[in-house]
Short mmCIF file of C-alpha atoms and ligand atoms in Angstrom, two decimals:
data_model
loop_
_atom_site.label_atom_id
_atom_site.label_comp_id
_atom_site.label_asym_id
_atom_site.label_seq_id
_atom_site.Cartn_x
_atom_site.Cartn_y
_atom_site.Cartn_z
CA MET A 1176 82.09 77.12 181.41
CA LYS A 1177 83.01 78.47 184.82
CA LEU A 1178 82.55 81.68 186.67
CA ASP A 1179 85.80 82.97 188.20
CA VAL A 1180 85.62 85.48 191.03
CA VAL A 1181 87.76 88.49 191.95
CA LEU A 1182 87.36 89.50 195.60
CA GLY A 1183 88.87 92.14 197.84
CA LEU A 1184 90.36 90.45 200.92
CA GLN A 1185 90.70 93.51 203.14
CA TRP A 1186 88.48 96.56 203.77
CA GLY A 1187 87.97 97.48 200.12
CA ASP A 1188 90.04 99.58 197.68
CA GLU A 1189 92.56 96.78 197.17
CA GLY A 1190 92.76 97.51 193.44
CA LYS A 1191 89.98 95.21 192.19
CA GLY A 1192 89.06 97.58 189.34
CA LYS A 1193 92.58 97.56 187.89
CA ILE A 1194 92.83 93.76 188.07
CA VAL A 1195 89.37 93.13 186.61
CA ASP A 1196 90.26 95.45 183.72
CA VAL A 1197 93.50 93.49 183.16
CA LEU A 1198 91.84 90.05 183.38
CA ALA A 1199 88.77 91.15 181.38
CA SER A 1200 90.62 90.56 178.09
CA GLU A 1201 90.24 86.82 178.83
CA TYR A 1202 86.54 86.89 179.79
CA PRO A 1203 83.65 87.78 177.44
CA VAL A 1204 81.46 88.66 180.46
CA VAL A 1205 82.28 90.68 183.57
CA ALA A 1206 79.60 90.74 186.28
CA ARG A 1207 79.07 92.78 189.42
CA PHE A 1208 77.11 90.77 192.00
CA GLN A 1209 76.69 92.96 195.09
CA GLY A 1210 77.14 96.45 196.46
CA GLY A 1211 76.39 99.59 194.53
CA PRO A 1212 77.85 103.05 194.05
CA ASN A 1213 79.60 102.82 197.41
CA ALA A 1214 82.25 101.14 195.26
CA GLY A 1215 84.87 103.19 193.45
CA HIS A 1216 86.98 101.08 191.09
CA SER A 1217 89.85 102.96 189.41
CA ILE A 1218 91.23 102.00 186.03
CA HIS A 1219 94.30 103.50 184.33
CA PHE A 1220 95.09 102.86 180.68
CA GLU A 1221 96.62 104.75 177.75
CA GLY A 1222 97.30 107.73 180.03
CA LYS A 1223 93.64 107.97 181.07
CA LYS A 1224 92.06 107.35 184.48
CA PHE A 1225 88.45 106.39 185.09
CA VAL A 1226 86.59 105.58 188.31
CA LEU A 1227 83.65 103.18 187.97
CA HIS A 1228 80.92 102.94 190.61
CA SER A 1229 78.10 100.82 189.17
CA VAL A 1230 79.33 99.62 185.78
CA PRO A 1231 81.59 96.52 185.79
CA SER A 1232 85.29 97.11 185.10
CA GLY A 1233 85.33 95.20 181.80
CA VAL A 1234 83.51 98.02 180.02
CA PHE A 1235 86.64 99.41 178.33
CA ARG A 1236 87.32 96.09 176.57
CA ASP A 1237 85.99 95.81 172.99
CA GLY A 1238 83.03 93.47 172.64
CA SER A 1239 82.69 92.88 176.37
CA ILE A 1240 79.40 92.20 178.16
CA ASN A 1241 79.20 93.97 181.50
CA PHE A 1242 76.47 92.51 183.61
CA ILE A 1243 74.91 94.23 186.63
CA GLY A 1244 73.61 91.32 188.70
CA SER A 1245 70.53 90.84 190.86
CA GLY A 1246 72.43 91.37 194.11
CA VAL A 1247 73.49 94.90 193.14
CA VAL A 1248 71.75 98.11 194.25
CA LEU A 1249 71.60 100.79 191.59
CA ASP A 1250 71.16 104.56 191.84
CA PRO A 1251 69.75 105.63 188.44
CA VAL A 1252 71.27 109.13 188.69
CA ILE A 1253 74.79 107.87 189.41
CA PHE A 1254 74.38 105.14 186.78
CA ARG A 1255 73.35 107.64 184.09
CA GLU A 1256 76.17 110.05 184.94
CA GLU A 1257 78.69 107.22 184.77
CA CYS A 1258 77.35 105.85 181.47
CA LEU A 1259 77.36 109.29 179.84
CA ALA A 1260 80.99 109.80 180.89
CA ILE A 1261 81.95 106.37 179.50
CA GLU A 1262 80.09 107.12 176.26
CA ALA A 1263 81.96 110.44 175.98
CA MET A 1264 85.15 108.36 175.81
CA GLY A 1265 83.82 106.72 172.64
CA VAL A 1266 82.71 103.51 174.34
CA PRO A 1267 79.32 102.11 173.16
CA VAL A 1268 78.11 101.66 176.71
CA LYS A 1269 74.51 100.75 175.85
CA GLU A 1270 75.78 97.80 173.79
CA ARG A 1271 78.08 96.61 176.56
CA VAL A 1272 75.98 96.92 179.72
CA VAL A 1273 73.16 94.52 180.66
CA ILE A 1274 71.09 94.94 183.85
CA ALA A 1275 69.31 92.24 185.91
CA ASP A 1276 65.68 93.09 186.52
CA ARG A 1277 65.97 91.96 190.15
CA ALA A 1278 68.65 94.51 191.07
CA HIS A 1279 67.22 96.94 193.62
CA LEU A 1280 66.85 100.69 193.12
CA ILE A 1281 68.35 103.29 195.45
CA LEU A 1282 65.79 106.08 195.90
CA PRO A 1283 66.71 109.67 196.82
CA THR A 1284 65.04 109.06 200.19
CA HIS A 1285 67.31 106.04 200.84
CA ARG A 1286 70.22 108.44 200.73
CA ILE A 1287 68.45 110.78 203.14
CA ILE A 1288 67.83 107.89 205.57
CA ASP A 1289 71.52 106.92 205.30
CA ALA A 1290 72.57 110.49 206.21
CA ALA A 1291 70.00 110.81 209.03
CA SER A 1292 70.99 107.45 210.52
CA GLU A 1293 74.69 108.31 210.43
CA ALA A 1294 74.08 111.75 211.98
CA ALA A 1295 72.04 110.15 214.79
CA LYS A 1296 74.82 107.66 215.56
CA GLY A 1297 77.25 110.52 216.24
CA LYS A 1298 80.67 109.21 217.28
CA SER A 1299 79.69 105.59 216.71
CA LYS A 1300 78.75 106.21 213.06
CA ILE A 1301 79.70 103.56 210.49
CA GLY A 1302 81.36 106.09 208.21
CA SER A 1303 79.07 105.07 205.37
CA THR A 1304 79.64 106.45 201.87
CA LEU A 1305 76.16 108.07 202.20
CA LYS A 1306 75.02 106.51 198.93
CA GLY A 1307 71.93 104.96 200.53
CA ILE A 1308 73.33 101.42 200.46
CA GLY A 1309 72.24 100.27 203.94
CA PRO A 1310 68.65 101.60 203.69
CA THR A 1311 68.22 100.07 200.21
CA TYR A 1312 69.30 96.62 201.41
CA MET A 1313 67.03 97.10 204.46
CA ASP A 1314 64.08 97.62 202.11
CA LYS A 1315 65.17 94.63 200.04
CA THR A 1316 65.27 92.21 202.99
CA GLY A 1317 62.22 93.93 204.52
CA ARG A 1318 60.42 93.19 201.23
CA ASN A 1319 59.54 96.78 200.47
CA GLY A 1320 62.09 97.56 197.77
CA LEU A 1321 61.67 98.64 194.17
CA ARG A 1322 63.55 96.69 191.53
CA VAL A 1323 64.89 97.59 188.11
CA GLY A 1324 62.19 95.43 186.48
CA ASP A 1325 59.54 97.57 188.18
CA ILE A 1326 60.48 100.60 186.07
CA LEU A 1327 58.81 98.86 183.10
CA THR A 1328 55.44 98.52 184.88
CA PRO A 1329 52.64 101.07 184.27
CA ASP A 1330 52.16 101.94 187.97
CA PHE A 1331 55.86 102.51 188.70
CA LYS A 1332 55.41 106.18 189.63
CA GLU A 1333 52.71 105.30 192.20
CA ARG A 1334 54.88 102.59 193.70
CA PHE A 1335 57.77 105.02 193.88
CA LEU A 1336 55.62 107.63 195.69
CA LYS A 1337 54.30 104.97 198.08
CA LEU A 1338 57.81 103.97 199.11
CA LYS A 1339 58.90 107.60 199.31
CA ASN A 1340 56.01 108.30 201.73
CA LYS A 1341 56.98 105.29 203.81
CA HIS A 1342 60.47 106.76 204.05
CA ILE A 1343 59.10 110.14 205.11
CA ALA A 1344 57.18 108.43 207.94
CA TYR A 1345 60.31 106.48 208.94
CA LEU A 1346 62.39 109.68 208.97
CA LYS A 1347 60.13 111.17 211.69
CA GLN A 1348 62.25 109.39 214.33
CA TYR A 1349 65.24 111.55 213.37
CA ASP A 1350 65.92 115.17 214.15
CA PHE A 1351 67.20 115.74 210.62
CA GLU A 1352 66.41 118.43 208.08
CA TYR A 1353 65.81 117.33 204.51
CA ASP A 1354 63.85 117.97 201.34
CA ALA A 1355 62.23 114.70 200.28
CA SER A 1356 61.52 115.96 196.76
CA GLU A 1357 65.01 117.26 196.07
CA ASN A 1358 66.56 115.30 193.18
CA GLU A 1359 63.24 113.54 192.52
CA GLN A 1360 62.82 114.78 188.94
CA ALA A 1361 66.47 114.01 188.10
CA TRP A 1362 65.93 110.52 189.53
CA LEU A 1363 62.77 109.91 187.47
CA ASP A 1364 64.53 111.20 184.34
CA ALA A 1365 67.43 108.83 185.02
CA VAL A 1366 64.96 105.96 185.38
CA GLU A 1367 63.72 106.78 181.85
CA TYR A 1368 67.35 106.74 180.64
CA MET A 1369 67.82 103.23 182.12
CA LYS A 1370 65.06 101.93 179.82
CA GLN A 1371 67.50 102.26 176.91
CA PHE A 1372 69.53 99.37 178.34
CA GLU A 1373 68.86 95.66 178.03
CA ILE A 1374 67.01 94.63 181.20
CA VAL A 1375 66.87 90.85 181.65
CA ASP A 1376 66.06 88.06 184.08
CA GLY A 1377 69.51 87.85 185.66
CA ALA A 1378 69.66 84.22 186.72
CA TYR A 1379 68.54 82.82 183.34
CA ARG A 1380 70.86 85.14 181.46
CA VAL A 1381 73.97 84.39 183.52
CA ASN A 1382 73.40 80.64 183.31
CA ASP A 1383 72.78 80.96 179.56
CA TYR A 1384 76.16 82.69 179.19
CA LEU A 1385 77.84 79.73 180.91
CA ILE A 1386 75.91 77.09 178.96
CA GLY A 1387 76.64 78.98 175.74
CA GLY A 1388 80.39 78.79 176.38
CA LYS A 1389 81.02 82.30 177.70
CA SER A 1390 83.27 82.42 180.75
CA ILE A 1391 82.38 85.01 183.36
CA LEU A 1392 84.55 87.06 185.68
CA ALA A 1393 82.59 88.12 188.77
CA GLU A 1394 83.84 91.44 190.16
CA GLY A 1395 83.48 91.85 193.91
CA ALA A 1396 82.99 95.24 195.48
CA GLN A 1397 84.20 96.27 198.95
CA GLY A 1398 86.19 93.55 200.74
CA THR A 1399 85.69 90.42 202.86
CA LEU A 1400 86.37 92.30 206.12
CA LEU A 1401 83.35 94.51 205.26
CA ASP A 1402 81.02 91.53 204.70
CA VAL A 1403 77.70 91.92 206.50
CA ASP A 1404 78.00 88.47 208.11
CA PHE A 1405 81.73 87.95 208.50
CA GLY A 1406 83.16 91.48 208.67
CA SER A 1407 83.69 93.70 211.71
CA TYR A 1408 79.95 94.13 212.36
CA PRO A 1409 78.41 96.72 212.69
CA PHE A 1410 81.27 98.51 210.89
CA VAL A 1411 80.55 96.77 207.62
CA THR A 1412 78.60 97.30 204.43
CA SER A 1413 75.16 95.73 203.93
CA SER A 1414 75.91 93.01 201.40
CA SER A 1415 77.73 89.68 201.12
CA THR A 1416 81.13 90.70 199.82
CA SER A 1417 82.58 87.21 200.11
CA CYS A 1418 82.66 84.44 197.47
CA ALA A 1419 79.22 83.11 198.46
CA GLY A 1420 77.81 86.52 197.45
CA ALA A 1421 78.67 85.72 193.81
CA CYS A 1422 76.21 82.79 193.92
CA THR A 1423 73.39 84.67 195.65
CA GLY A 1424 73.98 87.86 193.70
CA LEU A 1425 74.06 86.27 190.25
CA GLY A 1426 71.85 83.20 190.64
CA VAL A 1427 74.51 80.58 189.92
CA SER A 1428 75.14 77.40 191.87
CA PRO A 1429 78.40 76.85 193.80
CA HIS A 1430 79.26 74.21 191.17
CA SER A 1431 79.64 77.01 188.62
CA ILE A 1432 82.43 78.72 190.58
CA GLY A 1433 85.84 78.20 189.01
CA LYS A 1434 88.87 80.06 190.27
CA VAL A 1435 88.71 82.46 193.21
CA TYR A 1436 91.20 85.33 193.00
CA GLY A 1437 91.88 87.19 196.24
CA VAL A 1438 93.17 90.74 195.84
CA PHE A 1439 95.13 92.41 198.64
CA LYS A 1440 97.35 95.44 199.11
CA ALA A 1441 100.91 94.86 200.35
CA TYR A 1442 99.85 96.98 203.34
CA CYS A 1443 96.38 97.86 204.71
CA THR A 1444 93.89 100.70 204.36
CA ARG A 1445 90.41 101.29 205.69
CA VAL A 1446 87.99 104.15 205.08
CA GLY A 1447 85.20 104.66 207.59
CA SER A 1448 85.02 103.49 211.21
CA GLY A 1449 85.80 100.13 212.80
CA PRO A 1450 88.69 98.05 214.07
CA PHE A 1451 92.05 98.22 212.30
CA PRO A 1452 94.68 96.47 214.47
CA THR A 1453 97.76 97.49 212.43
CA GLU A 1454 96.72 101.12 211.90
CA LEU A 1455 99.55 103.66 211.96
CA PHE A 1456 98.97 107.13 213.37
CA ASP A 1457 102.53 108.36 212.77
CA GLU A 1458 104.71 109.66 209.97
CA THR A 1459 104.92 106.16 208.42
CA GLY A 1460 101.12 106.04 208.13
CA GLU A 1461 101.17 109.45 206.45
CA GLN A 1462 103.89 108.28 204.06
CA LEU A 1463 101.75 105.30 203.04
CA ARG A 1464 98.77 107.62 202.48
CA GLN A 1465 100.74 110.10 200.35
CA LYS A 1466 102.78 107.58 198.34
CA GLY A 1467 99.80 105.25 197.86
CA PHE A 1468 97.48 108.18 197.13
CA GLU A 1469 95.12 106.73 199.72
CA PHE A 1470 92.09 108.96 199.32
CA GLY A 1471 88.64 107.47 198.69
CA ALA A 1472 87.74 106.97 195.00
CA THR A 1473 84.06 107.55 195.86
CA THR A 1474 84.11 110.08 198.71
CA GLY A 1475 87.63 111.58 198.55
CA ARG A 1476 88.05 110.87 202.29
CA PRO A 1477 91.63 110.17 203.47
CA ARG A 1478 92.02 106.44 204.00
CA ARG A 1479 93.37 105.09 207.29
CA THR A 1480 96.66 103.26 206.66
CA GLY A 1481 98.71 100.55 208.37
CA TRP A 1482 100.94 97.49 207.94
CA LEU A 1483 99.82 94.25 206.33
CA ASP A 1484 97.67 92.14 208.68
CA LEU A 1485 98.23 88.44 207.94
CA PRO A 1486 95.78 86.97 210.51
CA ALA A 1487 93.02 89.09 208.94
CA LEU A 1488 94.11 88.05 205.45
CA LYS A 1489 94.16 84.37 206.48
CA TYR A 1490 90.59 84.74 207.75
CA ALA A 1491 89.47 86.22 204.40
CA VAL A 1492 91.27 83.47 202.45
CA MET A 1493 89.39 80.89 204.56
CA ILE A 1494 85.96 82.50 204.09
CA ASP A 1495 86.43 82.94 200.34
CA GLY A 1496 88.32 79.75 199.48
CA VAL A 1497 90.96 81.72 197.61
CA ASP A 1498 92.89 79.75 194.96
CA GLU A 1499 95.28 82.48 193.84
CA LEU A 1500 96.41 85.73 195.42
CA ILE A 1501 96.89 89.03 193.62
CA MET A 1502 99.19 91.44 195.42
CA MET A 1503 98.78 95.17 194.77
CA LYS A 1504 100.74 98.34 195.44
CA ALA A 1505 104.00 96.88 196.82
CA ASP A 1506 105.66 99.81 194.98
CA VAL A 1507 104.22 102.08 197.69
CA LEU A 1508 106.60 100.39 200.17
CA ASP A 1509 109.66 101.12 197.97
CA GLY A 1510 111.24 103.78 200.19
CA PHE A 1511 110.98 102.08 203.59
CA ASP A 1512 114.11 100.80 205.42
CA THR A 1513 111.97 98.36 207.38
CA ILE A 1514 108.58 96.87 206.55
CA LYS A 1515 106.41 95.28 209.21
CA VAL A 1516 103.80 92.54 208.92
CA ALA A 1517 101.41 91.43 211.67
CA VAL A 1518 101.67 87.65 212.18
CA SER A 1519 99.45 87.29 215.27
CA TYR A 1520 97.58 89.36 217.85
CA GLU A 1521 97.68 89.79 221.59
CA VAL A 1522 94.14 90.00 222.93
CA GLY A 1523 93.44 90.11 226.69
CA GLY A 1524 97.00 88.97 227.46
CA LYS A 1525 96.73 85.94 225.15
CA GLN A 1526 98.35 85.37 221.78
CA THR A 1527 96.02 84.39 218.95
CA ASP A 1528 95.84 84.49 215.17
CA GLU A 1529 92.04 84.75 215.16
CA ILE A 1530 89.97 87.91 214.85
CA PRO A 1531 87.99 88.56 218.05
CA TYR A 1532 84.18 88.83 218.02
CA ASP A 1533 84.27 92.07 220.04
CA VAL A 1534 85.02 94.95 217.68
CA TYR A 1535 85.99 97.11 220.65
CA ALA A 1536 88.51 94.58 222.02
CA GLU A 1537 92.06 95.89 222.35
CA VAL A 1538 94.05 94.00 219.75
CA LYS A 1539 97.82 94.40 219.81
CA PRO A 1540 99.52 93.13 216.67
CA VAL A 1541 102.68 91.04 216.94
CA TYR A 1542 104.97 92.04 214.09
CA ARG A 1543 107.66 90.44 212.05
CA GLU A 1544 110.09 92.88 210.41
CA PHE A 1545 111.46 92.73 206.88
CA LYS A 1546 114.35 94.62 205.35
CA GLY A 1547 113.06 97.11 202.75
CA TRP A 1548 114.08 96.68 199.10
CA LYS A 1549 114.77 100.37 198.60
CA CYS A 1550 114.37 100.43 194.81
CA ASP A 1551 111.77 101.50 192.29
CA LEU A 1552 109.44 98.53 191.72
CA THR A 1553 107.29 100.43 189.21
CA LYS A 1554 110.01 99.81 186.59
CA VAL A 1555 110.17 96.06 187.22
CA LYS A 1556 108.84 94.16 184.21
CA SER A 1557 109.52 90.53 185.13
CA GLU A 1558 110.12 88.33 188.12
CA ASP A 1559 113.88 88.05 187.57
CA GLN A 1560 114.18 91.85 187.94
CA MET A 1561 112.69 91.76 191.44
CA PRO A 1562 115.05 92.48 194.36
CA SER A 1563 115.69 89.55 196.72
CA GLU A 1564 114.17 91.42 199.71
CA PHE A 1565 110.88 91.76 197.80
CA LYS A 1566 110.90 88.08 196.81
CA GLU A 1567 111.41 87.20 200.48
CA TYR A 1568 108.40 89.35 201.44
CA ILE A 1569 106.20 87.55 198.91
CA LYS A 1570 107.47 84.10 199.91
CA PHE A 1571 106.68 84.77 203.56
CA ILE A 1572 103.09 85.79 202.70
CA GLU A 1573 102.62 82.69 200.51
CA ASP A 1574 103.96 80.38 203.21
CA TYR A 1575 101.77 81.98 205.88
CA LEU A 1576 98.58 81.86 203.80
CA LYS A 1577 99.39 78.63 201.94
CA VAL A 1578 98.17 80.18 198.70
CA PRO A 1579 100.36 81.29 195.76
CA VAL A 1580 100.68 84.94 194.73
CA ARG A 1581 99.87 84.64 191.02
CA ILE A 1582 99.77 88.28 189.95
CA ILE A 1583 101.80 91.23 191.23
CA SER A 1584 100.73 94.80 190.47
CA LEU A 1585 103.46 97.42 190.68
CA GLY A 1586 101.68 100.58 189.56
CA PRO A 1587 98.18 101.75 188.64
CA ASP A 1588 98.53 101.18 184.88
CA ARG A 1589 97.35 98.07 183.05
CA ASP A 1590 100.92 97.49 181.89
CA GLN A 1591 102.39 97.53 185.40
CA THR A 1592 101.28 93.97 186.06
CA ILE A 1593 103.38 90.82 186.38
CA VAL A 1594 101.77 87.41 185.93
CA ARG A 1595 103.86 84.64 187.51
CA ASN A 1596 104.04 81.06 186.29
P1 LIG B 1954 89.17 99.10 194.16
O1 LIG B 1954 88.02 99.77 194.83
O2 LIG B 1954 89.54 97.81 194.80
O3 LIG B 1954 88.99 98.97 192.67
O4 LIG B 1954 90.43 100.08 194.39
P2 LIG B 1954 90.43 101.68 194.23
O5 LIG B 1954 90.38 102.04 192.80
O6 LIG B 1954 89.41 102.29 195.13
O7 LIG B 1954 91.82 102.02 194.89
C1 LIG B 1954 93.03 101.49 194.40
C2 LIG B 1954 93.94 102.67 194.02
O8 LIG B 1954 95.25 102.20 193.83
C3 LIG B 1954 93.55 103.32 192.72
O9 LIG B 1954 93.89 104.68 192.78
C4 LIG B 1954 94.43 102.58 191.70
O10 LIG B 1954 94.67 103.35 190.55
C5 LIG B 1954 95.68 102.41 192.48
N1 LIG B 1954 96.48 101.20 192.16
C6 LIG B 1954 96.04 99.99 191.76
N2 LIG B 1954 97.07 99.12 191.68
C7 LIG B 1954 98.18 99.81 192.02
C8 LIG B 1954 99.56 99.46 192.17
O11 LIG B 1954 99.97 98.30 192.00
N3 LIG B 1954 100.41 100.45 192.57
C9 LIG B 1954 100.00 101.72 192.82
N4 LIG B 1954 100.88 102.62 193.20
N5 LIG B 1954 98.70 102.08 192.68
C10 LIG B 1954 97.80 101.14 192.31
P1 LIG B 1955 85.29 99.40 196.83
O1 LIG B 1955 84.45 98.50 195.99
C1 LIG B 1955 86.24 100.91 200.81
C2 LIG B 1955 82.91 101.25 203.63
C3 LIG B 1955 82.52 102.64 204.06
C4 LIG B 1955 82.00 102.34 205.45
C5 LIG B 1955 81.31 100.99 205.28
C6 LIG B 1955 79.81 101.10 205.05
O2 LIG B 1955 85.74 100.63 196.14
O3 LIG B 1955 86.41 98.65 197.46
P2 LIG B 1955 78.29 101.82 202.99
O4 LIG B 1955 78.26 103.07 202.18
O5 LIG B 1955 78.55 100.59 202.21
O6 LIG B 1955 77.10 101.67 203.87
O7 LIG B 1955 79.54 102.00 204.00
O8 LIG B 1955 81.93 100.39 204.18
N1 LIG B 1955 82.93 101.03 202.16
C7 LIG B 1955 84.05 100.94 201.44
N2 LIG B 1955 85.34 101.09 201.78
N3 LIG B 1955 85.93 100.57 199.54
C8 LIG B 1955 84.63 100.39 199.18
O9 LIG B 1955 84.27 99.91 197.97
C9 LIG B 1955 83.63 100.62 200.13
N4 LIG B 1955 82.27 100.57 200.11
C10 LIG B 1955 81.86 100.81 201.36
O10 LIG B 1955 83.61 103.50 204.06
O11 LIG B 1955 83.08 102.16 206.33
MG1 LIG B 1956 87.53 101.57 195.73
#
């Protein structure tokens, strides 16, 4: 059996949650492999909306296994809150969620360090979600972190206090007010709650699923342009958001990877700081934000908006080895007379279709214009109902990226999804 991967190809919030929920009916196991509660994955079905942060987006499918892999960082308080809300919807969450013992724990003091570090950076802040993601991965690679498996050891509380004290010493460099014990009891209570879940050796379990004939859908968080190695560093997250992250985050070999699905919006958004060549600061940008409801699912921050950036998308397709594209939210472009797409950049007086190393470089997009389709795509149920202008838009993207658009999402609901042959 193979492990197929769903990845965001832009700066996150492409609609991965919706697509994983749709595809999950075909996969017995859905697995998160990186990131943590910086993610906000929205799912709409039967008139309900739910935003998932730590739990994989297959959880609403009967009989599903939702695996939280070794590469994930988990905040027990957020995890408990999320699980209780899912349970309140009648979903047997404890039967459906399995956690890898090697996943790292986000401590309350990791969140304080995140906030102190951002405050100290001032104008050059990353725009982090303030969930403690960066500091937790720092402790992981610095070999100081606490892992989910540690909660089952008798000296866990001492190890927790030791790390907390290390954080207090580290925080001395910042002029930042905080209460290191705030939320501590809630955190320890939530750790107790986590013990009710199945906690396993992640690599053995995931490989056993595959050997036992269970196909797995790996659910990426964030997007390739936020990857710690290949994104717009330092304006990135702290994990490997690209396809390779599925191997390191789950403990599977590259041979196990089957299909790679790349999810992108028909335009672009970004939340937080960093380069965004096609960003719009005008009325059109505001229209995209309002029509697309572009406000962060985790932080509520307004998302920056702009036209589709094909050189950036081509870069992500290359890094991830995308087999099939999934295009989201084209319905948001319904009302526009003209739709623009960046096909190359002008950097330092030269034309290029490559992303520059320097995140502060002035990048001027070169656009190609398309005639808008000016009709309501949310009502479209099959390919033959699509207006010719929309088909032309899709064809251009496919030709540019040399990858087929296999699925088209035309609304937030499960049912507003067209699978092409
Ligand atoms: P994720 O982080 O990649 O899962 O994406 P988010 O959930 O953060 O943001 C995507 C937003 O777009 C959510 O509010 C979705 O409900 C919504 N959405 C998903 N697909 C579509 C679509 O095709 N059309 C419209 N209008 N909204 C969509
Ligand atoms: P999903 O999975 C969009 C952004 C933050 C910030 C940068 C670093 O919903 O697509 P972090 O908290 O990770 O240290 O923040 O990354 N970011 C996201 N942007 N969607 C996300 O997740 C994101 N997770 C982090 O805004 O710019
Ligand atoms: Mg999101």
